[in-house]
mmCIF file of C-alpha atoms and ligand atoms in Angstrom:
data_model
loop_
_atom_site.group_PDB
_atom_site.id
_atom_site.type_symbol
_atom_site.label_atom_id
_atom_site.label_comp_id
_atom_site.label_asym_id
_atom_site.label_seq_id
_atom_site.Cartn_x
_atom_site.Cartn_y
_atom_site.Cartn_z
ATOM 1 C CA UNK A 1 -9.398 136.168 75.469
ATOM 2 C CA UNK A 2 -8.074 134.731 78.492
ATOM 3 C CA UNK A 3 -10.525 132.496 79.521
ATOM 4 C CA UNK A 4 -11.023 130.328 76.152
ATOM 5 C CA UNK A 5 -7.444 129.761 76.482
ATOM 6 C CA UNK A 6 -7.841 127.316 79.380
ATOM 7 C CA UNK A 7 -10.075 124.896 76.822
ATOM 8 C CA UNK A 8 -7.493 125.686 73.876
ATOM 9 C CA UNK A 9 -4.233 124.335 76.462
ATOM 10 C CA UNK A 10 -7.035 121.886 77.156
ATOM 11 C CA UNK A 11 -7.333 121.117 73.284
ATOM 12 C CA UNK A 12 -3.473 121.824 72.345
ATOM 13 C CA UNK A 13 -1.956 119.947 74.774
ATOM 14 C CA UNK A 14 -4.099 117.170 75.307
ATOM 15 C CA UNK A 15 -5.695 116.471 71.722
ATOM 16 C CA UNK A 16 -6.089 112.643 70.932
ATOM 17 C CA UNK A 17 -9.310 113.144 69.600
ATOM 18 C CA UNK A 18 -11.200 110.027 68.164
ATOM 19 C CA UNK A 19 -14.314 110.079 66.506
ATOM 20 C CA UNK A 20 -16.220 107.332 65.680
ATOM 21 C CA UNK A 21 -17.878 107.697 62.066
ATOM 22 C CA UNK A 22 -19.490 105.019 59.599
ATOM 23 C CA UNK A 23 -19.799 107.469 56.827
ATOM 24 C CA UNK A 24 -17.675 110.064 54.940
ATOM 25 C CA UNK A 25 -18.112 113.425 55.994
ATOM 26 C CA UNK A 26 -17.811 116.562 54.650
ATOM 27 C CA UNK A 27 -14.204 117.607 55.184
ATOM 28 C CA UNK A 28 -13.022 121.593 55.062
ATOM 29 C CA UNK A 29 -10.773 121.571 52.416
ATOM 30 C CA UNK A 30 -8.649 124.180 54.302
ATOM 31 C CA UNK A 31 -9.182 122.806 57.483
ATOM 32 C CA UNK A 32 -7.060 120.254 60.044
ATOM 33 C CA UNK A 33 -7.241 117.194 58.336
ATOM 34 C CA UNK A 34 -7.175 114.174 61.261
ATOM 35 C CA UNK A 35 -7.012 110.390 59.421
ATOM 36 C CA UNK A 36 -9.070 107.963 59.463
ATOM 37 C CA UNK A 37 -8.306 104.790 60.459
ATOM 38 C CA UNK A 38 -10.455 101.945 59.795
ATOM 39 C CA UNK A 39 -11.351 98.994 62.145
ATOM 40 C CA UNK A 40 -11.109 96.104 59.669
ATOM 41 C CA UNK A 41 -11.267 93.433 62.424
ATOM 42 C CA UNK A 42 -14.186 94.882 63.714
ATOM 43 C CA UNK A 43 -16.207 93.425 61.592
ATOM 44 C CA UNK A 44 -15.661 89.551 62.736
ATOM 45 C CA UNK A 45 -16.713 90.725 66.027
ATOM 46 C CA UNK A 46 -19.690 91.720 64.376
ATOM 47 C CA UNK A 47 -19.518 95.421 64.670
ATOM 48 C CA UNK A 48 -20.520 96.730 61.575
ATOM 49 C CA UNK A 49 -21.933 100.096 60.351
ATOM 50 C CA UNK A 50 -25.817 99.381 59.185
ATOM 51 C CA UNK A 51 -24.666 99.427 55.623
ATOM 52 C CA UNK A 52 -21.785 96.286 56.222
ATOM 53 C CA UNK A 53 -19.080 98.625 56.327
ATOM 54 C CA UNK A 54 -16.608 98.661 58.999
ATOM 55 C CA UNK A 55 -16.162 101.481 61.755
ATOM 56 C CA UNK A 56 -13.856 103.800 61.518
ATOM 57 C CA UNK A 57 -12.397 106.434 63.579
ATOM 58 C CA UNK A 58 -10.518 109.855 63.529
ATOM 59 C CA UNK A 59 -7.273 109.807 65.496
ATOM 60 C CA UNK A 60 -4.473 112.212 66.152
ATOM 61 C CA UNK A 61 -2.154 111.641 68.526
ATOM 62 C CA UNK A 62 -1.132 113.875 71.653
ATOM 63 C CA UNK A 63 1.740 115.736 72.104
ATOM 64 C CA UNK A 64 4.150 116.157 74.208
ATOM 65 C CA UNK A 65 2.242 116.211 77.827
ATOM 66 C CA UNK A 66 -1.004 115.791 75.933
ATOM 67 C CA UNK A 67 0.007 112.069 75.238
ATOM 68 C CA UNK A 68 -1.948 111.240 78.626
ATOM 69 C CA UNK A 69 -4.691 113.182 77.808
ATOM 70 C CA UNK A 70 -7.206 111.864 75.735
ATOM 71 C CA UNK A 71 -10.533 113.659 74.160
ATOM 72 C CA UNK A 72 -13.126 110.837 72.469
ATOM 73 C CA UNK A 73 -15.478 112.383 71.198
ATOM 74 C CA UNK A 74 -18.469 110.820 69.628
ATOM 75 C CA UNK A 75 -20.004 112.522 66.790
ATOM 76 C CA UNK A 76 -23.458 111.627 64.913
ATOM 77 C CA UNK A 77 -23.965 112.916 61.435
ATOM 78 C CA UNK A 78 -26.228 110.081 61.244
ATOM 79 C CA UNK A 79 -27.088 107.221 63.207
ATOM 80 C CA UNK A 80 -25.427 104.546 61.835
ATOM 81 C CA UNK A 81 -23.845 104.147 65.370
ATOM 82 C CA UNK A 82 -23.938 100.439 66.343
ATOM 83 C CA UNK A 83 -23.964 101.238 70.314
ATOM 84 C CA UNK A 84 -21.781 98.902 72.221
ATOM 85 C CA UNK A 85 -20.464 96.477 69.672
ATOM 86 C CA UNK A 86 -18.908 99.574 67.689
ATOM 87 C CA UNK A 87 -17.716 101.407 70.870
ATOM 88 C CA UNK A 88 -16.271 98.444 72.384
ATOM 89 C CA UNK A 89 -13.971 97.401 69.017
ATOM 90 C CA UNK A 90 -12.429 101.223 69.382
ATOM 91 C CA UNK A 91 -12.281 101.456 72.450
ATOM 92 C CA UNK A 92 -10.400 97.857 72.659
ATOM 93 C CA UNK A 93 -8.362 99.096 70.172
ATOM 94 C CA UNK A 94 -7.616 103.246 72.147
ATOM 95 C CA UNK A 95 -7.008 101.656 75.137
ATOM 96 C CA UNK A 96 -3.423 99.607 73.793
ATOM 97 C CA UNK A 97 -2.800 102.722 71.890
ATOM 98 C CA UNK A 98 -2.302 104.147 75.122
ATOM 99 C CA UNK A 99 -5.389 105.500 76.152
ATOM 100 C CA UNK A 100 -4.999 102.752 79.353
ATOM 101 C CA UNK A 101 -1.851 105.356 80.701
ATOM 102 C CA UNK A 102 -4.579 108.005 80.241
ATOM 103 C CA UNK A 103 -4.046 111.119 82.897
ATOM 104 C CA UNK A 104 -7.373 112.871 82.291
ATOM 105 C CA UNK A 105 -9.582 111.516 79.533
ATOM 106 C CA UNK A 106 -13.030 113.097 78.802
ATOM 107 C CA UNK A 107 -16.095 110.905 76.851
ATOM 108 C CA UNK A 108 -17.937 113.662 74.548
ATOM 109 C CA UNK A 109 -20.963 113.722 72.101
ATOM 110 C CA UNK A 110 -22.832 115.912 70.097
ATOM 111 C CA UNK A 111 -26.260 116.098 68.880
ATOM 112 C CA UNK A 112 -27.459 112.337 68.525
ATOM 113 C CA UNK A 113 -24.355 111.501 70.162
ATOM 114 C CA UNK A 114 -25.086 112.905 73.709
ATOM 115 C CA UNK A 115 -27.337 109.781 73.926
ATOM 116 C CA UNK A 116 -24.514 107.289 73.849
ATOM 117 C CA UNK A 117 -22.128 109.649 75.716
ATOM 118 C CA UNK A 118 -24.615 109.529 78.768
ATOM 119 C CA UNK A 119 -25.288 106.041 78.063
ATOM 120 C CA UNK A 120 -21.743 104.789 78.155
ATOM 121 C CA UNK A 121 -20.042 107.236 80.301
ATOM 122 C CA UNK A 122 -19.462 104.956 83.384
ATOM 123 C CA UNK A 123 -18.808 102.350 81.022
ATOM 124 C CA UNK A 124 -15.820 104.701 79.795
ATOM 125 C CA UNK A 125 -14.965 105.126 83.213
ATOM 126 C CA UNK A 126 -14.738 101.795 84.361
ATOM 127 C CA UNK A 127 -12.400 100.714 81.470
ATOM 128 C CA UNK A 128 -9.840 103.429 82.727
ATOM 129 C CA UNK A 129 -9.671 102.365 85.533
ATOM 130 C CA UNK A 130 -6.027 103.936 86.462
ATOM 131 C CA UNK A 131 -6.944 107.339 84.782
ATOM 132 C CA UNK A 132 -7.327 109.966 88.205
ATOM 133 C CA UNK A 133 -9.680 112.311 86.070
ATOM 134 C CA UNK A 134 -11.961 111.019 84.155
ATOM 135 C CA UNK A 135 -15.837 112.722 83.304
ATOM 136 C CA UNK A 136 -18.097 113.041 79.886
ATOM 137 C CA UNK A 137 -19.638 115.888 77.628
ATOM 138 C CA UNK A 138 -22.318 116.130 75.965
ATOM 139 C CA UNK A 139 -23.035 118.649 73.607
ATOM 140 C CA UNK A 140 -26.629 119.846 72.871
ATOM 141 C CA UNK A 141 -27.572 116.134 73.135
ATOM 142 C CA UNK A 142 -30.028 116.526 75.919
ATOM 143 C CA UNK A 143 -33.385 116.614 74.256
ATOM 144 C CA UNK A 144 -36.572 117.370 76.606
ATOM 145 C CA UNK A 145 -39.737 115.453 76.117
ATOM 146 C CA UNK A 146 -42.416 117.915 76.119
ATOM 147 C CA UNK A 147 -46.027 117.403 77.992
ATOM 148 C CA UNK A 148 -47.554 118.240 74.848
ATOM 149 C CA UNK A 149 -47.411 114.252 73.201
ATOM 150 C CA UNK A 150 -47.783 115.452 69.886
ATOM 151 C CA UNK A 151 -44.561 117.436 70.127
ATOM 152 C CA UNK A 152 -42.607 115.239 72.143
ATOM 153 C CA UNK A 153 -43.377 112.604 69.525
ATOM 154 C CA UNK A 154 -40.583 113.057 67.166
ATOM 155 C CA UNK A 155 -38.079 112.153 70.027
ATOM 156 C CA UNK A 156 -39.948 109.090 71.163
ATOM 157 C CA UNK A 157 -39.767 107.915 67.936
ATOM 158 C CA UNK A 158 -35.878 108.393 67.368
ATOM 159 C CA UNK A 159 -35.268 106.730 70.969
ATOM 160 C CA UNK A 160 -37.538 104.140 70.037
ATOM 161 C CA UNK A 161 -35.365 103.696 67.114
ATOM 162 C CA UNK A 162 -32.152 103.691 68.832
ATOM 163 C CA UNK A 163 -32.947 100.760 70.829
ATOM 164 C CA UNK A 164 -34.507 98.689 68.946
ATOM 165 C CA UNK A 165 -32.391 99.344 66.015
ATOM 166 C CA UNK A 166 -29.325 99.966 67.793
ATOM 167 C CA UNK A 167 -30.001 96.835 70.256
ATOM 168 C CA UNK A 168 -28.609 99.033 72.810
ATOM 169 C CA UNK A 169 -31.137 98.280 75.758
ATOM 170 C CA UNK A 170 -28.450 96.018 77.239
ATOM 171 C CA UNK A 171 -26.168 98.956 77.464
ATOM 172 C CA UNK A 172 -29.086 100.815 79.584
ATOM 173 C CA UNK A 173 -28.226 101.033 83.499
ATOM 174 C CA UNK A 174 -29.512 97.569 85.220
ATOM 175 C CA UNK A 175 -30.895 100.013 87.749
ATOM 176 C CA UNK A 176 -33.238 101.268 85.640
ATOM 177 C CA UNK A 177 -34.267 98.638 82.861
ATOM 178 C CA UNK A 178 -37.656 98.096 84.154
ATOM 179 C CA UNK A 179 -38.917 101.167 83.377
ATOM 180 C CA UNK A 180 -40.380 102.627 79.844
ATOM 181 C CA UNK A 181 -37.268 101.991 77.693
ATOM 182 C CA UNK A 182 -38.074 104.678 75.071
ATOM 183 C CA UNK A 183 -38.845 107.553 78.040
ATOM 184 C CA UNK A 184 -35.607 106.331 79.814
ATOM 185 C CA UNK A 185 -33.774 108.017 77.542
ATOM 186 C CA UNK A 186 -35.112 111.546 77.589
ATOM 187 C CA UNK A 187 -32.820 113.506 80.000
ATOM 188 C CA UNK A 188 -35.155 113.871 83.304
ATOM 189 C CA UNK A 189 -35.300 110.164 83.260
ATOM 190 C CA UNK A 190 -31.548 109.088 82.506
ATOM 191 C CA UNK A 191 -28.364 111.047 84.275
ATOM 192 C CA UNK A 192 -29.315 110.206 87.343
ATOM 193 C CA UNK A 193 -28.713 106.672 86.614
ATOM 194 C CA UNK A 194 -24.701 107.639 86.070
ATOM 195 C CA UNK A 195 -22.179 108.537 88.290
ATOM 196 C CA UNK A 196 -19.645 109.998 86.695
ATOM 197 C CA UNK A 197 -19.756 113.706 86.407
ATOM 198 C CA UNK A 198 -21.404 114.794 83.379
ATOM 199 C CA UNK A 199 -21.173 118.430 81.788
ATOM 200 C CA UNK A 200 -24.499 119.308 80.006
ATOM 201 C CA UNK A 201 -23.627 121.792 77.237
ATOM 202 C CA UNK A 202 -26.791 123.121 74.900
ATOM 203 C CA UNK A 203 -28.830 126.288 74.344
ATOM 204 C CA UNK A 204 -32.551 126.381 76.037
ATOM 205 C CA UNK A 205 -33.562 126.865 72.589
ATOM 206 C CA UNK A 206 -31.433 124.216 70.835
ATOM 207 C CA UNK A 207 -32.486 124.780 67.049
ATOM 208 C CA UNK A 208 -32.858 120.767 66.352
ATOM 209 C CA UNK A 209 -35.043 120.454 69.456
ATOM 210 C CA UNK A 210 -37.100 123.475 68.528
ATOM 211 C CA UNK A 211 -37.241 122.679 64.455
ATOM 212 C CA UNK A 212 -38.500 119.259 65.625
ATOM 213 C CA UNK A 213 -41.298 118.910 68.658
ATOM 214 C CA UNK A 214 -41.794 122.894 68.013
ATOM 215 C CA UNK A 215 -42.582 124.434 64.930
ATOM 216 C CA UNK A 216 -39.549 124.204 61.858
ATOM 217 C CA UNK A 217 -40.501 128.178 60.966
ATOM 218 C CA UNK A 218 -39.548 129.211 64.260
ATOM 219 C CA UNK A 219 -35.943 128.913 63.361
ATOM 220 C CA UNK A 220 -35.968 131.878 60.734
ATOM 221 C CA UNK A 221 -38.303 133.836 62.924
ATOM 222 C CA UNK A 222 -35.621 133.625 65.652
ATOM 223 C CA UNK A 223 -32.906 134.565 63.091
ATOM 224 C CA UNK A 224 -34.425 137.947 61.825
ATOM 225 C CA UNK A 225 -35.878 138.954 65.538
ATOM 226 C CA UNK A 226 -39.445 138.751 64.102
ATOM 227 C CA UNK A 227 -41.116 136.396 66.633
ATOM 228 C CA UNK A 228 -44.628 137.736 67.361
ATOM 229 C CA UNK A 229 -46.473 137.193 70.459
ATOM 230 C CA UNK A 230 -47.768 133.372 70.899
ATOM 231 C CA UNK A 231 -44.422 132.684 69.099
ATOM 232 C CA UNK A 232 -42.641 134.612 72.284
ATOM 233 C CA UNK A 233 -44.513 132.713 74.287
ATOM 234 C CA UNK A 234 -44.011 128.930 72.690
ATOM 235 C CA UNK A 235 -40.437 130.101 73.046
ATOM 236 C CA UNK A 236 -40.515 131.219 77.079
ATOM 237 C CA UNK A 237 -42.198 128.072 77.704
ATOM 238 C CA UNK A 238 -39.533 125.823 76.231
ATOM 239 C CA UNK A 239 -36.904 127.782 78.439
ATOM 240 C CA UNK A 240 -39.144 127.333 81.231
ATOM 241 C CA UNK A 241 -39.477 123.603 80.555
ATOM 242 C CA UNK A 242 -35.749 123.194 79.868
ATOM 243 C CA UNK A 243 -34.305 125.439 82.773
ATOM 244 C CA UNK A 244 -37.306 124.391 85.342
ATOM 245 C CA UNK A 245 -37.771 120.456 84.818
ATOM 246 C CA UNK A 246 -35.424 119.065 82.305
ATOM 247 C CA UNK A 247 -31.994 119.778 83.434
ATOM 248 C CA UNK A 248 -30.116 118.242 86.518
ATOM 249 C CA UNK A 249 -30.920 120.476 89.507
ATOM 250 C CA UNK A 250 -28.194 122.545 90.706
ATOM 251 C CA UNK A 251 -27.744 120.631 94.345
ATOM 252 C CA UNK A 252 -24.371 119.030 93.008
ATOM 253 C CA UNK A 253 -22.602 120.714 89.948
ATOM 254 C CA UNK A 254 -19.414 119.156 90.744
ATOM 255 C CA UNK A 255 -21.213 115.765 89.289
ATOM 256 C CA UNK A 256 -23.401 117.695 86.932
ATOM 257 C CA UNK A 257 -21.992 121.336 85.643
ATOM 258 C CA UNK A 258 -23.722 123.053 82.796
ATOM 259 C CA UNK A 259 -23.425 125.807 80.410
ATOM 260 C CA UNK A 260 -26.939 126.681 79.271
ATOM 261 C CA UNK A 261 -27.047 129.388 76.534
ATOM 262 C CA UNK A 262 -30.094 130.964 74.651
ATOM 263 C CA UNK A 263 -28.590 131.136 70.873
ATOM 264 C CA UNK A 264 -31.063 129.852 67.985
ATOM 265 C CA UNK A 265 -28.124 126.828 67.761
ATOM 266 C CA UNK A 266 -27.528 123.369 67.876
ATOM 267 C CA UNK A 267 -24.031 121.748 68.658
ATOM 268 C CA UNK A 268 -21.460 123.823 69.741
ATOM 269 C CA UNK A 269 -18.173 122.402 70.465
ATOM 270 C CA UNK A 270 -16.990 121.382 66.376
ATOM 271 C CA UNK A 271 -18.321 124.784 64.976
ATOM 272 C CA UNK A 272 -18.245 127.399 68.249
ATOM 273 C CA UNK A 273 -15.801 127.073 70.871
ATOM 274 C CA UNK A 274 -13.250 128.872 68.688
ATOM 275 C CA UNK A 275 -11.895 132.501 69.563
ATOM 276 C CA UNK A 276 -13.467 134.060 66.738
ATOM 277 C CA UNK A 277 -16.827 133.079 67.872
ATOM 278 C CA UNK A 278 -17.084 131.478 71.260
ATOM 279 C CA UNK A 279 -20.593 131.382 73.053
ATOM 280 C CA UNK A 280 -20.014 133.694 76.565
ATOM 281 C CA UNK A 281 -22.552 134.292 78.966
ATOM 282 C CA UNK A 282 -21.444 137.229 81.510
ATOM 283 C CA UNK A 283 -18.434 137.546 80.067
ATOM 284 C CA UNK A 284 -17.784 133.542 80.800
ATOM 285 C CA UNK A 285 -17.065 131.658 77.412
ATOM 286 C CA UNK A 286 -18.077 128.070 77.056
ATOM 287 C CA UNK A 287 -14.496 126.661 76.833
ATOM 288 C CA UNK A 288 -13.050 128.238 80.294
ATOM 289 C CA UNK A 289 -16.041 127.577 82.334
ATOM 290 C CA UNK A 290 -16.183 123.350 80.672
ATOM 291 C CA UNK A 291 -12.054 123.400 81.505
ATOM 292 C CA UNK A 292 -12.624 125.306 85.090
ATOM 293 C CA UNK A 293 -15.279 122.393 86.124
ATOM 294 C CA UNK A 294 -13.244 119.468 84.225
ATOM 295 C CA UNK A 295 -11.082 120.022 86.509
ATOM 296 C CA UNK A 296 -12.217 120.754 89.410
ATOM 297 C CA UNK A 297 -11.162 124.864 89.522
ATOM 298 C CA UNK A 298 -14.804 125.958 89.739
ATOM 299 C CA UNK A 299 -17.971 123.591 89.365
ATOM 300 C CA UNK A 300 -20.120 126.248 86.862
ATOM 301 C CA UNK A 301 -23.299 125.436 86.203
ATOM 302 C CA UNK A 302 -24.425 128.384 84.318
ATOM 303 C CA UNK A 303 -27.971 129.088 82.946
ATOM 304 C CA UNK A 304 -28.340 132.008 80.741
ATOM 305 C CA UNK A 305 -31.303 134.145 81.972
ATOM 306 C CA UNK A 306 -32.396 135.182 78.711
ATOM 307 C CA UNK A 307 -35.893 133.498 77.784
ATOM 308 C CA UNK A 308 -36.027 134.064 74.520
ATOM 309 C CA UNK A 309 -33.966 132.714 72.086
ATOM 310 C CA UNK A 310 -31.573 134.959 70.428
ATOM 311 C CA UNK A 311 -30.370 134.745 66.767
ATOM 312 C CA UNK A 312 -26.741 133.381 66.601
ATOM 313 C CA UNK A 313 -24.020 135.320 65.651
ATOM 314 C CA UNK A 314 -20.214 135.056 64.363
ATOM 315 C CA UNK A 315 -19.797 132.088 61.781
ATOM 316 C CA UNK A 316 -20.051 128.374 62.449
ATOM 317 C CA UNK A 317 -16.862 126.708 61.185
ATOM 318 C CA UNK A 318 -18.132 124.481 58.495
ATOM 319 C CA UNK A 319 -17.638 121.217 60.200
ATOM 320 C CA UNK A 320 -18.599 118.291 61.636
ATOM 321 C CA UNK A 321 -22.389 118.087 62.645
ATOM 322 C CA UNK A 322 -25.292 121.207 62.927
ATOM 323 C CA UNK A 323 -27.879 118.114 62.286
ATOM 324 C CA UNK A 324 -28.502 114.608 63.186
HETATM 325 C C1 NAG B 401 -47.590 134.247 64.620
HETATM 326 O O1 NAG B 401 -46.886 133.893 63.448
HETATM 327 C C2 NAG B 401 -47.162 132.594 62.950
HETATM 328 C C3 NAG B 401 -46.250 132.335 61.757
HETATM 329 O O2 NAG B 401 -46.368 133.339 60.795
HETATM 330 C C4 NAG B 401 -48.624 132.496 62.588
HETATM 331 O O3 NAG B 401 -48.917 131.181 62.134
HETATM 332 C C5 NAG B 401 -49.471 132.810 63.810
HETATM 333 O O4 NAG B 401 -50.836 132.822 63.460
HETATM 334 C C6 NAG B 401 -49.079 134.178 64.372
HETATM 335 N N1 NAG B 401 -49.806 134.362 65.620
HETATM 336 C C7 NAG B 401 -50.324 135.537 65.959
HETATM 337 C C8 NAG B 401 -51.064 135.565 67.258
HETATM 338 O O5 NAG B 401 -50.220 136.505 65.248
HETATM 339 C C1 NAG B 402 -17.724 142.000 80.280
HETATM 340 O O1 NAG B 402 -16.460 142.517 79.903
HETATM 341 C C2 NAG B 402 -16.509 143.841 79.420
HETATM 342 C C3 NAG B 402 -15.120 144.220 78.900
HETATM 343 O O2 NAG B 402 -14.115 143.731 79.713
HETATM 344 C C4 NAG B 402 -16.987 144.767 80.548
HETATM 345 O O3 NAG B 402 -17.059 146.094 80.099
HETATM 346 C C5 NAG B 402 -18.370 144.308 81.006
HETATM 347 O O4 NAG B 402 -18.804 145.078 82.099
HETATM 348 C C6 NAG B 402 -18.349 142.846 81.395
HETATM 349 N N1 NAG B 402 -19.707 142.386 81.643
HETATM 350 C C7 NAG B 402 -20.039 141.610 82.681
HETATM 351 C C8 NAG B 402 -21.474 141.216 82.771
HETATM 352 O O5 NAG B 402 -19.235 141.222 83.510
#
């Protein structure tokens, strides 16, 4: 397993991973505990969690040559995620912890997550501003509003949501406020706005995206290969949708690389980018081609050409994430 080595020396030797979190979460008793540290101050500056409670994060430290490379990675298990008042008290807080000397620093989010990744990625990129390498994630967070309304409903609303709730409209690129707020957000309308290189990781068939503007049965159809024929075809026209019109067009992988899969899944690099079970396409696993374009070996953008979902397979590592 070669090639998921390259993301593992990625992970082993560079891990300061920080996670921003208002809630408890549902630990692995056997697995890698990283603490929790709690931004008490945080709240004066009036970055709270939506219940009162402060922010808090998960950090472990680098080691060795890893102490200049940093992973944040935003997760959503909910979205009790204050945008930019939350983000800024960490990231005030990551950057004296040494995340300033940072060599090669990478912005991630999964899920809900992937909104606030692409949202504040240049934002992360200005504040390090002596870090060479420097590019963001995100992690089947790149939902695709549908031309059917009634499907694509369930994502205006949770955009809608996030801004108003979130107040995070004044985090939105100035280049770009004028137009529909909520429909900003959805992917065809957004990444083109930012300029650092982004890495779209997600299946065509991302399970959330599919449970929610789709059909929710369509997940257990998937699972037991037992789709019949206007199913098929619902399914062929997502990929065609997602592949065709939603994603960043190919002209300049080098600022936008992908790894586009067709597993019945959602979220992928908590629960799937292990050795055990890691997603390949052609032979090319998730984790090499992510560390070959981070940086800057070979600039993959990589769809899968399977149109039709396929069921998942190995176990998901019970962790973070798998939902909102
Ligand atoms: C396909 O299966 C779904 C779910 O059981 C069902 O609602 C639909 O009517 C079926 N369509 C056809 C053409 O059989
Ligand atoms: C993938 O690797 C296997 C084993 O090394 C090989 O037999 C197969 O031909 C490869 N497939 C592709 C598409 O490269």
């Amino acid at each position: 397993m070669v090639m998921a080595t390259q993301l593992f020396s990625l992970l082993e030797w560079c891990l300061t991973i920080m996670t921003t979190k208002c809630e408890k979460i549902c630990q692995d008793p056997d697995g890698y505990y990283v603490r929790k540290i709690i931004v008490d101050n945080a709240v004066q500056k009036g970055a709270v969690c939506l219940d009162g409670s402060p922010p808090a994060y998960h950090f472990e430290p680098g080691l060795g040559e890893g102490v200049e490379n940093w992973i944040v990675h935003l997760s959503a298990t909910n979205l009790h995620f204050r945008g930019a008042r939350i983000f800024e008290a960490i990231m005030e807080e990551l950057l004296v912890k040494g995340l300033k000397n940072a060599k090669n620093a990478i912005l991630a989010g999964s899920s809900a997550a992937g909104y606030p990744t692409t949202l504040y990625c240049d934002h992360f990129r200005g504040l390090l501003t002596n870090t060479p390498r420097v590019k963001c994630l995100i992690d089947s967070g790149y939902f695709i509003h549908e031309n059917n309304p009634q499907q694509a409903r369930g994502f205006e609303h949770i955009y809608h949501a996030l801004i108003t709730l979130h107040g995070s409209a004044k985090a939105l690129p100035k280049s770009c406020t004028s137009k529909m707020k909520p429909l900003l957000l959805f992917p065809k309308n957004m990444p083109q706005y930012i300029k650092t290189p982004l890495f779209i990781y997600m299946s065509s068939f991302d399970s959330f995206q599919i449970q929610t503007t789709i059909d929710p049965n369509l997940y257990g159809f998937i699972e037991t290969r037992t789709c019949n024929a206007s199913q098929k075809k619902t399914l062929k026209g997502t990929y065609i949708i997602i592949t065709n019109y939603a994603l960043p067009k190919s002209n300049n992988p080098k600022l936008r690389g992908s790894f586009i899969d067709s597993l019945n899944q959602h979220t992928s690099i908590q629960k799937r980018w292990f050795p055990e079970n890691v997603v390949t396409i052609d032979n090319l696993s998730a984790p090499k081609a992510f560390a070959d374009w981070y940086f800057d070996r070979k600039h993959w953008y990589i769809i899968d050409k399977h149109d039709m979902a396929l069921p998942k397979y190995g176990t998901e590592c019970p962790l973070i994430g798998g939902s909102l």
